[in-house]
Amino acid sequence: MQRIAVIDYGMGNLRSVSKALERVAPGDEVVVSSDAAVIGASDRIVCPGQGAARDCMAALHASGLGQVVLDTVDTRPFLGICMGLQVLLGHSDENGGVPCLGVVPGNVTRFDDPLADAGGARLKVPHMGWSPVRQTREHALWHGIDDDARFYFAHSYVCEPDDDALAVGTCDYGRTFAVALAYPGFFACQFHPEKSARDGLALLANFVGWDGR
């Protein structure tokens, strides 16, 4: 049995994430924790998040869990979800500009407003609902998931890594942007797998069995 820690820094939809993990990993221990020692001793780590960048970063620093993320993100399989992706970049333009953790060089920028599709039709910001995700390169967490499978999104800001090769998934919503980034040891996605029905659960199940390479 392995332990999967869901980081609780006060800014995540923790119950839905933990329940989804329990469903795909019934033989494992899923813990929601703000204890650095518990998280550091876990086999796999999930960092969810929702809300504004300033609030998320303030909560990570106040709790000391930002350092926990930095200490663990490349030492065992790590999954970032929504703001758990955005905080890994270097800087967010939200709230007038917020320094983030800097694990991935790059910036988080807002969608254009007004935003339109290729035909000129107005698109709403935030981007909320189901959108197809294009798999730009192979990754273990895509196993069994069709290219252009639809995942659930809720966000107004998008990630722009300095190195485009880090993107393993993209989405088109007024523009093409990265929605899944991967380094050795971690995978982070803008969409919510815990809210994305069968394909979301498949991604979480793949994470539970992923060796981190």
CSV table of C-alpha atoms in Angstrom, one decimal:
chain,number,residue,atom,x,y,z
A,1,MET,CA,0.0,0.0,0.0
A,2,GLN,CA,1.2,3.5,-0.9
A,3,ARG,CA,0.3,6.8,0.7
A,4,ILE,CA,-1.0,9.6,-1.6
A,5,ALA,CA,-0.9,13.0,0.0
A,6,VAL,CA,-3.3,15.8,-1.1
A,7,ILE,CA,-1.7,19.1,0.0
A,8,ASP,CA,-4.1,21.2,2.1
A,9,TYR,CA,-3.0,24.8,2.1
A,10,GLY,CA,-6.6,26.1,2.3
A,11,MET,CA,-7.2,26.8,-1.4
A,12,GLY,CA,-8.2,23.6,-3.0
A,13,ASN,CA,-11.3,21.5,-3.7
A,14,LEU,CA,-9.9,18.9,-1.5
A,15,ARG,CA,-12.9,16.6,-1.0
A,16,SER,CA,-13.6,16.0,-4.7
A,17,VAL,CA,-9.9,15.4,-5.3
A,18,SER,CA,-9.4,13.0,-2.4
A,19,LYS,CA,-12.7,11.1,-3.2
A,20,ALA,CA,-11.6,10.7,-6.8
A,21,LEU,CA,-8.3,9.3,-5.8
A,22,GLU,CA,-9.9,6.9,-3.3
A,23,ARG,CA,-12.1,5.7,-6.1
A,24,VAL,CA,-9.2,4.9,-8.4
A,25,ALA,CA,-6.8,3.7,-5.7
A,26,PRO,CA,-9.0,1.7,-3.2
A,27,GLY,CA,-6.0,-0.2,-1.9
A,28,ASP,CA,-4.0,2.8,-1.1
A,29,GLU,CA,-4.0,5.4,1.7
A,30,VAL,CA,-5.2,8.9,0.6
A,31,VAL,CA,-4.6,11.6,3.1
A,32,VAL,CA,-5.5,15.3,3.0
A,33,SER,CA,-2.8,17.1,5.0
A,34,SER,CA,-1.2,20.4,5.9
A,35,ASP,CA,1.6,18.6,7.8
A,36,ALA,CA,4.9,18.9,6.1
A,37,ALA,CA,6.2,15.7,7.7
A,38,VAL,CA,3.2,13.7,6.5
A,39,ILE,CA,3.4,15.1,3.0
A,40,GLY,CA,7.2,14.6,2.9
A,41,ALA,CA,6.8,10.9,3.9
A,42,SER,CA,4.2,10.2,1.2
A,43,ASP,CA,4.8,8.2,-1.9
A,44,ARG,CA,2.8,10.4,-4.2
A,45,ILE,CA,1.8,14.1,-3.9
A,46,VAL,CA,-1.2,16.0,-5.3
A,47,CYS,CA,-1.3,19.8,-5.2
A,48,PRO,CA,-4.8,21.1,-6.1
A,49,GLY,CA,-5.8,24.7,-5.9
A,50,GLN,CA,-8.4,27.2,-6.8
A,51,GLY,CA,-8.8,31.0,-6.3
A,52,ALA,CA,-6.6,34.0,-7.1
A,53,ALA,CA,-2.8,33.7,-7.5
A,54,ARG,CA,-2.1,36.2,-4.7
A,55,ASP,CA,-4.2,34.3,-2.2
A,56,CYS,CA,-2.8,30.9,-3.2
A,57,MET,CA,0.8,32.1,-2.9
A,58,ALA,CA,0.1,33.8,0.4
A,59,ALA,CA,-1.4,30.6,1.8
A,60,LEU,CA,1.5,28.5,0.5
A,61,HIS,CA,4.0,30.8,2.1
A,62,ALA,CA,2.1,31.3,5.4
A,63,SER,CA,1.7,27.5,5.9
A,64,GLY,CA,5.2,26.7,4.9
A,65,LEU,CA,3.9,24.3,2.2
A,66,GLY,CA,5.4,26.3,-0.7
A,67,GLN,CA,8.8,25.0,0.5
A,68,VAL,CA,7.3,21.5,0.8
A,69,VAL,CA,6.3,21.7,-2.9
A,70,LEU,CA,9.8,22.8,-3.8
A,71,ASP,CA,11.3,20.0,-1.8
A,72,THR,CA,9.1,17.2,-3.2
A,73,VAL,CA,8.1,18.2,-6.7
A,74,ASP,CA,11.0,16.3,-8.3
A,75,THR,CA,11.6,13.6,-5.8
A,76,ARG,CA,8.5,11.5,-6.3
A,77,PRO,CA,5.4,11.4,-8.6
A,78,PHE,CA,3.7,14.8,-8.2
A,79,LEU,CA,0.5,16.0,-9.7
A,80,GLY,CA,-0.6,19.7,-9.9
A,81,ILE,CA,-4.2,20.6,-10.6
A,82,CYS,CA,-5.5,24.0,-11.8
A,83,MET,CA,-3.8,26.6,-9.5
A,84,GLY,CA,-1.5,23.7,-8.5
A,85,LEU,CA,-0.1,24.1,-12.0
A,86,GLN,CA,0.0,27.9,-12.1
A,87,VAL,CA,1.9,28.3,-8.9
A,88,LEU,CA,4.7,26.2,-10.3
A,89,LEU,CA,5.6,28.8,-12.9
A,90,GLY,CA,7.8,31.8,-12.2
A,91,HIS,CA,5.2,34.6,-12.2
A,92,SER,CA,1.5,35.3,-12.6
A,93,ASP,CA,0.1,38.5,-14.0
A,94,GLU,CA,-3.0,38.1,-11.7
A,95,ASN,CA,-3.6,40.7,-8.9
A,96,GLY,CA,-1.2,43.1,-10.5
A,97,GLY,CA,1.7,40.6,-10.6
A,98,VAL,CA,2.6,37.8,-8.2
A,99,PRO,CA,5.9,35.9,-7.9
A,100,CYS,CA,5.2,32.1,-7.9
A,101,LEU,CA,7.4,29.1,-7.0
A,102,GLY,CA,9.5,29.1,-10.1
A,103,VAL,CA,9.7,25.4,-10.6
A,104,VAL,CA,8.9,26.0,-14.3
A,105,PRO,CA,10.3,29.1,-15.9
A,106,GLY,CA,7.5,31.0,-17.5
A,107,ASN,CA,4.5,33.3,-16.9
A,108,VAL,CA,0.8,33.0,-16.2
A,109,THR,CA,-1.2,35.5,-18.3
A,110,ARG,CA,-4.9,36.4,-18.6
A,111,PHE,CA,-7.0,35.5,-21.6
A,112,ASP,CA,-7.7,38.4,-23.9
A,113,ASP,CA,-11.0,40.2,-23.2
A,114,PRO,CA,-12.9,40.4,-25.4
A,115,LEU,CA,-12.0,36.9,-26.6
A,116,ALA,CA,-13.3,35.3,-29.8
A,117,ASP,CA,-13.1,32.0,-31.6
A,118,ALA,CA,-11.8,31.5,-35.2
A,119,GLY,CA,-15.2,32.5,-36.6
A,120,GLY,CA,-15.3,35.7,-34.6
A,121,ALA,CA,-17.9,34.5,-32.1
A,122,ARG,CA,-17.5,36.0,-28.6
A,123,LEU,CA,-16.1,33.6,-26.0
A,124,LYS,CA,-16.7,34.0,-22.2
A,125,VAL,CA,-14.0,34.6,-19.7
A,126,PRO,CA,-13.5,32.7,-17.5
A,127,HIS,CA,-13.2,29.6,-19.6
A,128,MET,CA,-15.6,27.3,-17.8
A,129,GLY,CA,-16.9,23.9,-19.0
A,130,TRP,CA,-15.7,21.0,-21.1
A,131,SER,CA,-13.1,21.4,-23.8
A,132,PRO,CA,-11.0,18.9,-25.9
A,133,VAL,CA,-7.4,18.5,-24.9
A,134,ARG,CA,-4.9,17.8,-27.7
A,135,GLN,CA,-2.1,15.4,-26.6
A,136,THR,CA,1.1,17.0,-28.0
A,137,ARG,CA,3.4,14.2,-27.0
A,138,GLU,CA,3.1,10.8,-25.3
A,139,HIS,CA,3.0,10.6,-21.6
A,140,ALA,CA,2.1,7.8,-19.2
A,141,LEU,CA,-0.8,9.8,-17.8
A,142,TRP,CA,-2.4,9.8,-21.2
A,143,HIS,CA,-2.5,6.0,-21.3
A,144,GLY,CA,-6.0,4.8,-22.4
A,145,ILE,CA,-7.3,8.4,-23.0
A,146,ASP,CA,-8.2,9.4,-26.5
A,147,ASP,CA,-6.6,12.4,-28.1
A,148,ASP,CA,-9.0,15.4,-28.0
A,149,ALA,CA,-10.8,13.8,-25.0
A,150,ARG,CA,-12.8,16.5,-23.2
A,151,PHE,CA,-11.9,17.7,-19.7
A,152,TYR,CA,-13.5,20.2,-17.4
A,153,PHE,CA,-12.0,23.7,-17.0
A,154,ALA,CA,-12.6,26.8,-14.8
A,155,HIS,CA,-10.0,29.5,-15.3
A,156,SER,CA,-9.2,33.0,-16.6
A,157,TYR,CA,-5.4,32.7,-16.7
A,158,VAL,CA,-3.2,30.5,-18.9
A,159,CYS,CA,0.3,29.2,-18.5
A,160,GLU,CA,3.1,30.2,-20.9
A,161,PRO,CA,6.2,28.1,-20.1
A,162,ASP,CA,9.5,29.5,-21.5
A,163,ASP,CA,10.1,26.0,-23.0
A,164,ASP,CA,7.2,24.9,-25.2
A,165,ALA,CA,8.6,21.4,-25.2
A,166,LEU,CA,7.3,21.0,-21.6
A,167,ALA,CA,3.7,21.0,-22.8
A,168,VAL,CA,2.2,17.6,-23.2
A,169,GLY,CA,-1.3,18.9,-23.8
A,170,THR,CA,-2.9,22.0,-25.3
A,171,CYS,CA,-6.4,23.4,-25.7
A,172,ASP,CA,-8.0,25.9,-28.1
A,173,TYR,CA,-10.1,28.6,-26.6
A,174,GLY,CA,-9.6,31.8,-28.5
A,175,ARG,CA,-6.0,30.8,-28.7
A,176,THR,CA,-3.9,27.7,-28.4
A,177,PHE,CA,-2.4,27.3,-24.9
A,178,ALA,CA,-0.7,24.7,-22.8
A,179,VAL,CA,-3.0,22.9,-20.4
A,180,ALA,CA,-0.6,20.1,-19.3
A,181,LEU,CA,3.1,20.3,-18.5
A,182,ALA,CA,5.5,17.5,-17.6
A,183,TYR,CA,9.0,17.3,-16.2
A,184,PRO,CA,10.5,14.1,-15.0
A,185,GLY,CA,8.7,13.4,-11.7
A,186,PHE,CA,5.7,15.7,-12.2
A,187,PHE,CA,2.7,16.3,-14.3
A,188,ALA,CA,0.5,19.4,-13.9
A,189,CYS,CA,-2.7,20.2,-15.6
A,190,GLN,CA,-5.0,23.3,-15.9
A,191,PHE,CA,-8.1,21.2,-16.1
A,192,HIS,CA,-9.8,19.4,-13.2
A,193,PRO,CA,-9.4,15.6,-13.7
A,194,GLU,CA,-11.5,15.0,-10.5
A,195,LYS,CA,-14.4,16.7,-12.3
A,196,SER,CA,-13.8,15.2,-15.7
A,197,ALA,CA,-15.8,11.9,-15.5
A,198,ARG,CA,-14.3,8.8,-17.0
A,199,ASP,CA,-11.2,10.3,-18.7
A,200,GLY,CA,-10.4,12.3,-15.6
A,201,LEU,CA,-10.5,9.2,-13.4
A,202,ALA,CA,-8.4,7.4,-16.0
A,203,LEU,CA,-5.7,10.2,-15.7
A,204,LEU,CA,-5.8,9.9,-11.9
A,205,ALA,CA,-5.5,6.1,-12.1
A,206,ASN,CA,-2.5,6.5,-14.4
A,207,PHE,CA,-0.9,8.9,-11.9
A,208,VAL,CA,-1.4,6.3,-9.1
A,209,GLY,CA,0.6,3.8,-11.1
A,210,TRP,CA,3.1,6.1,-12.7
A,211,ASP,CA,6.8,5.6,-11.9
A,212,GLY,CA,7.6,9.3,-12.3
A,213,ARG,CA,9.7,8.8,-15.5
